[in-house]
mmCIF file of N, CA and C and ligand atoms in Angstrom:
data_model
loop_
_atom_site.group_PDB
_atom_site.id
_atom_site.type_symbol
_atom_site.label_atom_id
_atom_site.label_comp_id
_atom_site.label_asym_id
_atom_site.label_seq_id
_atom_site.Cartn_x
_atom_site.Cartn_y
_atom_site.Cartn_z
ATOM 1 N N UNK A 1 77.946 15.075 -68.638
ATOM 2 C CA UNK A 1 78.260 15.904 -67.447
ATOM 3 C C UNK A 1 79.748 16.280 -67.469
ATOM 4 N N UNK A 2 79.892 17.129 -66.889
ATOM 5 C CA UNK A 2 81.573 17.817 -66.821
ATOM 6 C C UNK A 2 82.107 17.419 -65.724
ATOM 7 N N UNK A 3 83.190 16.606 -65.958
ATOM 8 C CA UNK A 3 83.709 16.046 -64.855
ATOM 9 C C UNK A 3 84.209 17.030 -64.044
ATOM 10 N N UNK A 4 85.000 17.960 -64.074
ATOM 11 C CA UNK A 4 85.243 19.144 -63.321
ATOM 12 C C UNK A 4 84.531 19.468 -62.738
ATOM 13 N N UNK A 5 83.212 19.953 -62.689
ATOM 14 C CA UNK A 5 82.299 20.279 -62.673
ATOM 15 C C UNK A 5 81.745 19.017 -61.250
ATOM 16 N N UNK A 6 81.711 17.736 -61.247
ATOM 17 C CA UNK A 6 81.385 16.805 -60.844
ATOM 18 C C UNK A 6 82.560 16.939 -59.595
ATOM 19 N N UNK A 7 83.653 17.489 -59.757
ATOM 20 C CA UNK A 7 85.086 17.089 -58.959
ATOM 21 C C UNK A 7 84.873 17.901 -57.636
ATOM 22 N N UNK A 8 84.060 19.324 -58.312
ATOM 23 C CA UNK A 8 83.954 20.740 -57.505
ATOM 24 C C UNK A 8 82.950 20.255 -56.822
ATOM 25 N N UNK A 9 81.455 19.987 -57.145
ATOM 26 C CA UNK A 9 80.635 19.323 -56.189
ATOM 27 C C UNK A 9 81.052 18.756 -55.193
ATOM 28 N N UNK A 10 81.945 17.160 -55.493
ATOM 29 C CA UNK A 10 82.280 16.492 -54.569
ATOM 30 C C UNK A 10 83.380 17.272 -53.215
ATOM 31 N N UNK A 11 84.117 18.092 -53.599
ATOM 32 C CA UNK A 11 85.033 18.951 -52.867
ATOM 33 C C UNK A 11 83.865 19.409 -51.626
ATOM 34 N N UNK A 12 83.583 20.177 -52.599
ATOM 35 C CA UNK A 12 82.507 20.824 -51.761
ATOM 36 C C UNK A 12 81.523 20.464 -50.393
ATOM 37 N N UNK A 13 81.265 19.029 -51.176
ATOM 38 C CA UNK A 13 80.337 18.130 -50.256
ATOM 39 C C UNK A 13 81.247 17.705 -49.150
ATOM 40 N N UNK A 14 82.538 17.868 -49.437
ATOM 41 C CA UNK A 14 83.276 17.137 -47.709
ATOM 42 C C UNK A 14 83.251 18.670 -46.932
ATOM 43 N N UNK A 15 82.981 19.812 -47.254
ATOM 44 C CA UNK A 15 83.022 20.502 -46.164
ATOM 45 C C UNK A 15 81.159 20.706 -45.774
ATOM 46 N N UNK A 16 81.097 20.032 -46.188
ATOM 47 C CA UNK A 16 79.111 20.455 -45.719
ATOM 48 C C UNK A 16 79.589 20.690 -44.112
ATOM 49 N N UNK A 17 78.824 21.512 -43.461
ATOM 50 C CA UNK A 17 78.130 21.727 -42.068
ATOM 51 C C UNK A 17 76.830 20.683 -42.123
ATOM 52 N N UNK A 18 77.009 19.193 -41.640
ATOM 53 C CA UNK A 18 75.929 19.138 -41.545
ATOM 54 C C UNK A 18 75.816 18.004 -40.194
ATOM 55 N N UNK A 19 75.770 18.733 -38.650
ATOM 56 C CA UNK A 19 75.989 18.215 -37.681
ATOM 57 C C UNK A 19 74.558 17.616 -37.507
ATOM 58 N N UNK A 20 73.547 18.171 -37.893
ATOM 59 C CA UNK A 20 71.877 17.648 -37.157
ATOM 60 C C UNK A 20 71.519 16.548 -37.932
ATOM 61 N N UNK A 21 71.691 16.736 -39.800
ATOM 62 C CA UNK A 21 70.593 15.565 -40.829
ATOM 63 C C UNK A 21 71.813 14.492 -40.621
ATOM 64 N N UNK A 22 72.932 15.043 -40.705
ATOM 65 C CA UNK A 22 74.500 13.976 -41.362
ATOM 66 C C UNK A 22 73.897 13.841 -42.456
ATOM 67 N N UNK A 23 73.295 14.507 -43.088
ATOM 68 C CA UNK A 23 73.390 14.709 -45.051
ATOM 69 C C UNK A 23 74.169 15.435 -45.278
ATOM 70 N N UNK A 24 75.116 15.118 -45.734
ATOM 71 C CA UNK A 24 76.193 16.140 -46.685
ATOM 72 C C UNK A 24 76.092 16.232 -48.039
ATOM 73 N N UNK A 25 76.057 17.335 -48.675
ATOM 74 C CA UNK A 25 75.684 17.433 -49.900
ATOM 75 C C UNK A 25 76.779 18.379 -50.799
ATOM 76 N N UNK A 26 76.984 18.476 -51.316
ATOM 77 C CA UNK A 26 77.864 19.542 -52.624
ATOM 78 C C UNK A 26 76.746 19.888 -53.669
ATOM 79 N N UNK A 27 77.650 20.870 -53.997
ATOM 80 C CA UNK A 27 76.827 21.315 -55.797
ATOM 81 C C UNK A 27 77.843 22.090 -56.554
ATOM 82 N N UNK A 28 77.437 22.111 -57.556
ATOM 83 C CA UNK A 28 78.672 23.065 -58.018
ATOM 84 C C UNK A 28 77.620 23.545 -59.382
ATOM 85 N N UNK A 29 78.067 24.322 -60.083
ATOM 86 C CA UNK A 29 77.866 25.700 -60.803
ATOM 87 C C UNK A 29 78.515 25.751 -61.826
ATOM 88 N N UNK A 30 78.337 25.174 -63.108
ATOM 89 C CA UNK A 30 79.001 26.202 -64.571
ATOM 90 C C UNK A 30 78.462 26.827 -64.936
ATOM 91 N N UNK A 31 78.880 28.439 -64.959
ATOM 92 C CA UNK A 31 77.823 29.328 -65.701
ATOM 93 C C UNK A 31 78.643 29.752 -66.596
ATOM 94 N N UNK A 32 77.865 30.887 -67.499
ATOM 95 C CA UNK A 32 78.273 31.032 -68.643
ATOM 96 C C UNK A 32 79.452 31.799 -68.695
ATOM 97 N N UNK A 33 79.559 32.289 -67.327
ATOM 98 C CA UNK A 33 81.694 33.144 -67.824
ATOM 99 C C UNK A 33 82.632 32.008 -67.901
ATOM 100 N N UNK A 34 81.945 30.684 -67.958
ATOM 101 C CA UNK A 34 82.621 29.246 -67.973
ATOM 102 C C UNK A 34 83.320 28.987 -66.521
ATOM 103 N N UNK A 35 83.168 29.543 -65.425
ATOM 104 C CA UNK A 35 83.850 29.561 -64.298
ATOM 105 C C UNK A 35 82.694 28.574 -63.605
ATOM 106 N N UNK A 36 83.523 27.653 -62.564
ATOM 107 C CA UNK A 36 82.498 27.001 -61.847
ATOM 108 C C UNK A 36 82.474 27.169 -60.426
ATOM 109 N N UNK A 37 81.368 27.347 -59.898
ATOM 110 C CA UNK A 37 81.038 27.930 -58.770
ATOM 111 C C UNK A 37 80.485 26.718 -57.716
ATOM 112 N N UNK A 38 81.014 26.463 -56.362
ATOM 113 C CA UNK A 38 80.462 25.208 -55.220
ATOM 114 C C UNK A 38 80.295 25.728 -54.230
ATOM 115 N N UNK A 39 79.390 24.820 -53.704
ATOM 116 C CA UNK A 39 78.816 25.258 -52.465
ATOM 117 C C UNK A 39 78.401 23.748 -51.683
ATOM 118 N N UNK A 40 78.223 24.154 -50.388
ATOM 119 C CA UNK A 40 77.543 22.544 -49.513
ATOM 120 C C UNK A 40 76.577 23.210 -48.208
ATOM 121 N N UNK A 41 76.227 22.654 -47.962
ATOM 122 C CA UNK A 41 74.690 22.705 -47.156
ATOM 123 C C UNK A 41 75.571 23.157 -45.893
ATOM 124 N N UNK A 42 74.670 24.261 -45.429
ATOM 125 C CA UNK A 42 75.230 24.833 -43.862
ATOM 126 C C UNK A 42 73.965 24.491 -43.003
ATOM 127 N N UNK A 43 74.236 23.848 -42.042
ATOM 128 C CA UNK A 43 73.140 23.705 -41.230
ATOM 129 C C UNK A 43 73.202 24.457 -39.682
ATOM 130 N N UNK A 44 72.279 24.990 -39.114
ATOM 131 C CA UNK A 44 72.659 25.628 -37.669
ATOM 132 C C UNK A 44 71.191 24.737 -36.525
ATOM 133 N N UNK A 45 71.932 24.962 -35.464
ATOM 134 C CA UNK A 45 71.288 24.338 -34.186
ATOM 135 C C UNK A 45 69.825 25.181 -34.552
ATOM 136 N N UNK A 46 69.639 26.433 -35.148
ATOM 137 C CA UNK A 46 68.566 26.477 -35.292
ATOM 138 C C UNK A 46 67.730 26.460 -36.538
ATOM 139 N N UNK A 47 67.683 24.930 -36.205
ATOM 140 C CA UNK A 47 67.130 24.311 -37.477
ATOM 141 C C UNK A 47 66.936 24.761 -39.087
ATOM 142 N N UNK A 48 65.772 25.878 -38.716
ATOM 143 C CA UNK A 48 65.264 26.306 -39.947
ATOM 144 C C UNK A 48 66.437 27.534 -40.416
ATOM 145 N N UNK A 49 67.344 27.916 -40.127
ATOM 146 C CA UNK A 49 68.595 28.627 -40.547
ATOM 147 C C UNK A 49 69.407 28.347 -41.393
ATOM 148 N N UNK A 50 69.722 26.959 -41.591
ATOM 149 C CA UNK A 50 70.002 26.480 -42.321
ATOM 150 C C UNK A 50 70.248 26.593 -44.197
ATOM 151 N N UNK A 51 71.198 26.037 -44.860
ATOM 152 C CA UNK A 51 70.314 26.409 -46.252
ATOM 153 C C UNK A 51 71.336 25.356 -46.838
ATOM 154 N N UNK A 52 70.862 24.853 -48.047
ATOM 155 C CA UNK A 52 71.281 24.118 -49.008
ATOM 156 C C UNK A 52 72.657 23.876 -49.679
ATOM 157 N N UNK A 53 73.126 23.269 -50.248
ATOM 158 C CA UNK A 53 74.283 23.493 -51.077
ATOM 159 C C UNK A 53 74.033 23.982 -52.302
ATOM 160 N N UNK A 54 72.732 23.928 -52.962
ATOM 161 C CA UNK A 54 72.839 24.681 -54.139
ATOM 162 C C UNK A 54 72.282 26.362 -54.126
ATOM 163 N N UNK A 55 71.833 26.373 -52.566
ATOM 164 C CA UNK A 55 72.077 28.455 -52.507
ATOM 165 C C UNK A 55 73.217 28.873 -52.121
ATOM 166 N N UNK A 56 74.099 27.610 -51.863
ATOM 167 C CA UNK A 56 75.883 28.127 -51.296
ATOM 168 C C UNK A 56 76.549 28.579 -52.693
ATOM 169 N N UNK A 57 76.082 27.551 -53.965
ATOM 170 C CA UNK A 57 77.106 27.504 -54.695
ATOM 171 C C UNK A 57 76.259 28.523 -55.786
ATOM 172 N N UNK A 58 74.906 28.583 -55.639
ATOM 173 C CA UNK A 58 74.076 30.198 -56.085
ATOM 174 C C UNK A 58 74.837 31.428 -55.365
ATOM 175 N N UNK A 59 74.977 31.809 -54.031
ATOM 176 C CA UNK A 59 75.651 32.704 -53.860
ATOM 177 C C UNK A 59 77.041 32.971 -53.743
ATOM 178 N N UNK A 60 77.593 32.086 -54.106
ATOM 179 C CA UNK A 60 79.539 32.323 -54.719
ATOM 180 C C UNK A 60 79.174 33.014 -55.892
ATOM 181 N N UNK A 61 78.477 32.259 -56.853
ATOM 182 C CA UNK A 61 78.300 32.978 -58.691
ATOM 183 C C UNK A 61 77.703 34.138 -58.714
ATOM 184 N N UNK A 62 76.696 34.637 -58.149
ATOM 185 C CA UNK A 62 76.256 36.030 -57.969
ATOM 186 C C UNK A 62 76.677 36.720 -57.086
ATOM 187 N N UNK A 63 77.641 36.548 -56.402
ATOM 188 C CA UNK A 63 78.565 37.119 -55.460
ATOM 189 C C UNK A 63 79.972 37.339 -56.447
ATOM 190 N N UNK A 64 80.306 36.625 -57.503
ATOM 191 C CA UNK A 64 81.379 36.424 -58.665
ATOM 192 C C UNK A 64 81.186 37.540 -59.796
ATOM 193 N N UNK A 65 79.666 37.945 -60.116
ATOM 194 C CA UNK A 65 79.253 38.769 -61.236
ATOM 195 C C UNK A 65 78.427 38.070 -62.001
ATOM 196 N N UNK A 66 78.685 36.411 -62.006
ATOM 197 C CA UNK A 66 77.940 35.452 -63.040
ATOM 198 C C UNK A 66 76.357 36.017 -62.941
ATOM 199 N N UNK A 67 75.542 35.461 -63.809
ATOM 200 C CA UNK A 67 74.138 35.621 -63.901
ATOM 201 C C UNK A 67 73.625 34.331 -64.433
ATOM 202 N N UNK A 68 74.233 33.916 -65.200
ATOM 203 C CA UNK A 68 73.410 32.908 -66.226
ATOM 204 C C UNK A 68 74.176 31.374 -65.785
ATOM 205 N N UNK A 69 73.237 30.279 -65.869
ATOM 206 C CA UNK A 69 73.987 28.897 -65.120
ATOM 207 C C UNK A 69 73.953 28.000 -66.642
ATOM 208 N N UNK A 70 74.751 27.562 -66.708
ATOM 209 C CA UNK A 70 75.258 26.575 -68.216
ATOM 210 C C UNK A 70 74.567 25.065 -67.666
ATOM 211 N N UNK A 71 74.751 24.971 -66.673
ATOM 212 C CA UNK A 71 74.823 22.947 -65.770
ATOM 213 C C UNK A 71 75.324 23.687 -64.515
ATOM 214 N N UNK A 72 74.455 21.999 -63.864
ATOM 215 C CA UNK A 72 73.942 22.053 -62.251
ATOM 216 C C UNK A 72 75.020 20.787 -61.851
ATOM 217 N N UNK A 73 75.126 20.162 -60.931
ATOM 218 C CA UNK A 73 75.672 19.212 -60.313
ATOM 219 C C UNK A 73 75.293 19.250 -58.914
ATOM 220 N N UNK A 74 74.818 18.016 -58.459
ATOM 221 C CA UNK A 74 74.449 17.944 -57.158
ATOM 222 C C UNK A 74 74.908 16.915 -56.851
ATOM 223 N N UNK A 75 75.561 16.653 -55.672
ATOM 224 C CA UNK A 75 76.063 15.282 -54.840
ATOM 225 C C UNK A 75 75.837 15.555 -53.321
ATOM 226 N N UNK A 76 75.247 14.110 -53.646
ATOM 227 C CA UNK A 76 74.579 13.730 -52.207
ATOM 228 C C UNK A 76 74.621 11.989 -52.090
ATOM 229 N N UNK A 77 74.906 11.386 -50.729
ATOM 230 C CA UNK A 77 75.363 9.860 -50.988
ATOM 231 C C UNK A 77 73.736 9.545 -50.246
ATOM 232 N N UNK A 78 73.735 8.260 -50.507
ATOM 233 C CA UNK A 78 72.249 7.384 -49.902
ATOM 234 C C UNK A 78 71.589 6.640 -51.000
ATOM 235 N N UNK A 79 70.575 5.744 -50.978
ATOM 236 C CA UNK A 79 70.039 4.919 -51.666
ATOM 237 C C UNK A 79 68.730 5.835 -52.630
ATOM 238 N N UNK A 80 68.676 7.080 -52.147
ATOM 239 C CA UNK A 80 67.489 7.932 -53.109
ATOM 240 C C UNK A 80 68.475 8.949 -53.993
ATOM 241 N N UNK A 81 68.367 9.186 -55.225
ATOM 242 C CA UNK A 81 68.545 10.575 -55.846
ATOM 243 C C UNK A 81 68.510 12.151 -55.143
ATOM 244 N N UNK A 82 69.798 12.074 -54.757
ATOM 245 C CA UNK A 82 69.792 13.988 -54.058
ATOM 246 C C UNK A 82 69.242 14.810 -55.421
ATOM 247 N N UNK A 83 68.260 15.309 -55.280
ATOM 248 C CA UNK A 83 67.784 16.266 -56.133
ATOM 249 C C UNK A 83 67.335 17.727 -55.565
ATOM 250 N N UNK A 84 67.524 18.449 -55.988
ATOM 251 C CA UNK A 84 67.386 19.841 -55.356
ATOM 252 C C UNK A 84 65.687 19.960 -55.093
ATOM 253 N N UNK A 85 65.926 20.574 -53.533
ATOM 254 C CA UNK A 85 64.467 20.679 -52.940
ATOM 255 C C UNK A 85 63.819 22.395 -53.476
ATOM 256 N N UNK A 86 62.688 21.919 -53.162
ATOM 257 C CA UNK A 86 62.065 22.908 -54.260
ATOM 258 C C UNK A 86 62.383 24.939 -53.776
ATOM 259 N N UNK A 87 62.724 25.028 -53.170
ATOM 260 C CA UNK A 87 62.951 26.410 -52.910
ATOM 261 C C UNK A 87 64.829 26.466 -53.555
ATOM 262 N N UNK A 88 65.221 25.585 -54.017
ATOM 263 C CA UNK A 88 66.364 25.412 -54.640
ATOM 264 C C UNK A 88 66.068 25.367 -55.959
ATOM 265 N N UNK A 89 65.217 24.862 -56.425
ATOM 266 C CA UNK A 89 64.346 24.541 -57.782
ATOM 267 C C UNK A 89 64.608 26.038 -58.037
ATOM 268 N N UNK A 90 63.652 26.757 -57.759
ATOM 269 C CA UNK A 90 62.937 28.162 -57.923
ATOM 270 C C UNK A 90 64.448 29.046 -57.844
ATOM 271 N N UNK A 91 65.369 28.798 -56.907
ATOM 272 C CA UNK A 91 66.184 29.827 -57.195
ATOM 273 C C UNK A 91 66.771 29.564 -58.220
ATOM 274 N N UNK A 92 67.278 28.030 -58.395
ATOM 275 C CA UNK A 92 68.259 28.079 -59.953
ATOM 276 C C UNK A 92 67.453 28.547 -61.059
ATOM 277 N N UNK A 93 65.941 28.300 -61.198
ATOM 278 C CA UNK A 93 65.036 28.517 -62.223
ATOM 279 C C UNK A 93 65.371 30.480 -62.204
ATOM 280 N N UNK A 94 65.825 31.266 -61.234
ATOM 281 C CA UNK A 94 65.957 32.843 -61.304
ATOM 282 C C UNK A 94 67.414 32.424 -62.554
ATOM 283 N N UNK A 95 68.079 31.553 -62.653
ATOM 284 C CA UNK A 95 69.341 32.235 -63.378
ATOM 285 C C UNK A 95 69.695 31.154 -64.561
ATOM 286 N N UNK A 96 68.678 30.166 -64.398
ATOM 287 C CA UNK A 96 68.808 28.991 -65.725
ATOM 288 C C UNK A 96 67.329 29.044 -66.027
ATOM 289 N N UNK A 97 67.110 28.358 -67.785
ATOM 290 C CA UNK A 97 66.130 27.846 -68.166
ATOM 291 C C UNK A 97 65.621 26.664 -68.187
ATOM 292 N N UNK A 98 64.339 26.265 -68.976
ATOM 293 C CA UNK A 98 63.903 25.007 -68.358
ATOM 294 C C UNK A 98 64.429 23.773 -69.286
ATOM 295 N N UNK A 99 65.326 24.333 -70.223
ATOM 296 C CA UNK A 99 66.520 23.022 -70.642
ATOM 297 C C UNK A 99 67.816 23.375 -69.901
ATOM 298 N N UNK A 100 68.047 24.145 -68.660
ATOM 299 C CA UNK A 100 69.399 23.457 -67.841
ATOM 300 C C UNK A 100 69.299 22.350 -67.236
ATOM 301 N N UNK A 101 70.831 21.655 -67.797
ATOM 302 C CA UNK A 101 70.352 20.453 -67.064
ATOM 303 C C UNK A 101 71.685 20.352 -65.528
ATOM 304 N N UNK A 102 70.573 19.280 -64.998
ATOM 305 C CA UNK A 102 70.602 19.354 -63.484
ATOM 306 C C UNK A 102 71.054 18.022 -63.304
ATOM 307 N N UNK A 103 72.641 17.182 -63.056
ATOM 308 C CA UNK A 103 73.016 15.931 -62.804
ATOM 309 C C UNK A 103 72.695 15.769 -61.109
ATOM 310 N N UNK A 104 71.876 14.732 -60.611
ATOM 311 C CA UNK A 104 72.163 14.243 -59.558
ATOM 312 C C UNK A 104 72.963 12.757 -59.693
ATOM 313 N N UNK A 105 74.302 13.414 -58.297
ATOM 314 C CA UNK A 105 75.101 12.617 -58.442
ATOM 315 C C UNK A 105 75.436 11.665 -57.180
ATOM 316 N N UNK A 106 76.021 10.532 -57.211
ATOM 317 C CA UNK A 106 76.361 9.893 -55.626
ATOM 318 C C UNK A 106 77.941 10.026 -56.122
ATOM 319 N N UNK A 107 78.594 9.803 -54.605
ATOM 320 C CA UNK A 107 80.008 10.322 -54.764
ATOM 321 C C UNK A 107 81.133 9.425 -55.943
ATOM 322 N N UNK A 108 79.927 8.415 -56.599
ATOM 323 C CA UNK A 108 81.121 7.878 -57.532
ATOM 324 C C UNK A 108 80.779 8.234 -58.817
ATOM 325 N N UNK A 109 79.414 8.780 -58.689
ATOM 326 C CA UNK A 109 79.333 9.808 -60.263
ATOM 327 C C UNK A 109 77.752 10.021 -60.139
ATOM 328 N N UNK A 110 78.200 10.295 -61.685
ATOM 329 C CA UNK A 110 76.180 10.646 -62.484
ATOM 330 C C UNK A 110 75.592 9.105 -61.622
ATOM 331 N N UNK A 111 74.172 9.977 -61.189
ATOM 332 C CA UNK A 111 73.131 8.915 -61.395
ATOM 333 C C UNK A 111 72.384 9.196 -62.118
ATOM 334 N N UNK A 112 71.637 10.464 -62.412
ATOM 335 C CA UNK A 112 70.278 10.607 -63.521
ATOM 336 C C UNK A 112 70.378 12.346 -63.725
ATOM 337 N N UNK A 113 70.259 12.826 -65.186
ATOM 338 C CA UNK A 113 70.320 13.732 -65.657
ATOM 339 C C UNK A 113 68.815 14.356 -65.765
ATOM 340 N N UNK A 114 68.480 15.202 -65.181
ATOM 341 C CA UNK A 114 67.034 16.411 -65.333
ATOM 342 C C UNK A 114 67.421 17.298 -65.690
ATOM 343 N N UNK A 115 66.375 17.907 -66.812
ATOM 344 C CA UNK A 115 65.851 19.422 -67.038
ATOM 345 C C UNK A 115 65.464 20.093 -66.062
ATOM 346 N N UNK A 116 65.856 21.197 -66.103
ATOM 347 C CA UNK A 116 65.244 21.807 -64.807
ATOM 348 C C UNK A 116 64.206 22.320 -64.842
ATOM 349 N N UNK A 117 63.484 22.170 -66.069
ATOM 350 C CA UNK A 117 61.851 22.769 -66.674
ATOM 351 C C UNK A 117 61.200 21.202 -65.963
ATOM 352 N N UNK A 118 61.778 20.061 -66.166
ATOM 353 C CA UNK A 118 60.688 19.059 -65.459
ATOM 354 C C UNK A 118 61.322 18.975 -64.174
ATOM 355 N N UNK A 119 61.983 19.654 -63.113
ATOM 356 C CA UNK A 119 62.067 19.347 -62.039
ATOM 357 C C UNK A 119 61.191 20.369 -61.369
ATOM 358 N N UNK A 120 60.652 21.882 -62.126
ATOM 359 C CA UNK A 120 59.925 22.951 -62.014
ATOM 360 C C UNK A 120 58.931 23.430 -63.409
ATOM 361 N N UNK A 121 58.057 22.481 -63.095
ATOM 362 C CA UNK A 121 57.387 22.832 -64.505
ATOM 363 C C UNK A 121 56.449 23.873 -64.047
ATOM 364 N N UNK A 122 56.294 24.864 -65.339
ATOM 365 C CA UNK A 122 55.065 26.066 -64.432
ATOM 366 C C UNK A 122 55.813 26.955 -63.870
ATOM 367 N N UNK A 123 56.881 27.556 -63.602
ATOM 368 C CA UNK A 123 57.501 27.963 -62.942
ATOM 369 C C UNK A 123 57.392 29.463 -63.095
ATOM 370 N N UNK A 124 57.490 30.160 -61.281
ATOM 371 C CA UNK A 124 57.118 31.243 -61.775
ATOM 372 C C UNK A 124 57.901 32.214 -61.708
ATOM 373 N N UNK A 125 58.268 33.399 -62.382
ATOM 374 C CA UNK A 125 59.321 33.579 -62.850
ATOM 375 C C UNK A 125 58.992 35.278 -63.351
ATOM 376 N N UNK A 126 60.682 35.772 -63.834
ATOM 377 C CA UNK A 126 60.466 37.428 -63.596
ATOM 378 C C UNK A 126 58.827 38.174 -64.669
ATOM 379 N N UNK A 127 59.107 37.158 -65.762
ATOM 380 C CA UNK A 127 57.994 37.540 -66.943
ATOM 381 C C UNK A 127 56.471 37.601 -65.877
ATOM 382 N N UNK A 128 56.633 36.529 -65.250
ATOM 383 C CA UNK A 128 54.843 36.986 -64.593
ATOM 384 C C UNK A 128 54.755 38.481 -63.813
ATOM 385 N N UNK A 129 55.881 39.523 -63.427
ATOM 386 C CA UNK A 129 55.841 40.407 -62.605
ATOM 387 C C UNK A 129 55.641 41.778 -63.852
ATOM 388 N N UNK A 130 55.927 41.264 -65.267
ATOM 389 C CA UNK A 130 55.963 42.709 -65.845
ATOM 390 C C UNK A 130 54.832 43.149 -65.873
HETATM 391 N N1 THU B 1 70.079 19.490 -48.911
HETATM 392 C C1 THU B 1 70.869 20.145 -49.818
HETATM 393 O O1 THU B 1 71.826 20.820 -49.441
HETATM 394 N N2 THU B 1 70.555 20.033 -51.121
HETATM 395 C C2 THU B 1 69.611 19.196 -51.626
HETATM 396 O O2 THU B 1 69.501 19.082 -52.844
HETATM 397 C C3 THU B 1 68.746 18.433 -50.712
HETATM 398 C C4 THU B 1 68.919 18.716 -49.274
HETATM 399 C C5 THU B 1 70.463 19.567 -47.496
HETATM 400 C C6 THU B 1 69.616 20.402 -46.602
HETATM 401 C C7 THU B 1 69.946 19.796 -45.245
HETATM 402 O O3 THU B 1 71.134 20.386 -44.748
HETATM 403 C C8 THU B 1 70.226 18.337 -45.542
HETATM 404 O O4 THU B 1 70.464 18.273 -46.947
HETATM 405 C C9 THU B 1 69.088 17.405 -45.185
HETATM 406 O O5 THU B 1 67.896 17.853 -45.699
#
């Protein structure tokens, strides 16, 4: 994992909005212009408004020009693996393949490294629309 990469997550994760779960989360983004891109979970009083840290740190990089994601990083603290929930799955799966890999991290580092083909296997994707 890229510690940089790991540094930007964690940054990230102290500004989460997250007044309702108190989950705070980061993510951060190397894509292939080698630039890394973070984001943290915004949450609003109305509930389902809300959105993730890894569509925060998806829309900095396609808001940047990036397209293509090199490595994922996710940090999230607690006794389970923060792993990206599945409508997070599906968007990174729009701009990585199913060997990007995806570190979930707690704030003192790596805990476990995924493919993002086994965190979304089957996945459906621009080829099923031609
Ligand atoms: N959350 C993320 O930001 N990323 C994940 O990978 C898992 C969940 C957020 C959404 C919500 O703000 C809070 O964590 C609790 O679900």
């Amino acid at each position: 994992m890229n510690s940089y990469l790991f540094e930007a997550a964690k940054a990230a994760m102290a500004h989460a909005h997250a007044p309702y779960s108190n989950f705070a989360v980061g993510a951060a983004i190397l894509a292939e212009d080698g630039r890394i891109y973070a984001g943290c979970n915004v949450e609003n009083a109305s509930f389902p408004e809300g959105w993730c840290a890894e569509t925060s740190a998806l829309g900095a990089m396609v808001t940047a020009g990036a397209k293509r994601i090199r490595e994922v990083v996710v940090v999230g603290d607690g006794e389970r693996l923060t792993t990206p929930c599945g409508g997070c799955r599906q968007r990174l799966a729009e701009f990585a393949g199913p060997e990007t890999l995806v570190h979930a991290c707690g704030p003192q580092g790596l805990r476990q490294t995924f493919r993002l083909g086994d965190l979304l296997p089957a996945a459906f994707e621009k080829g099923h629309l031609a």
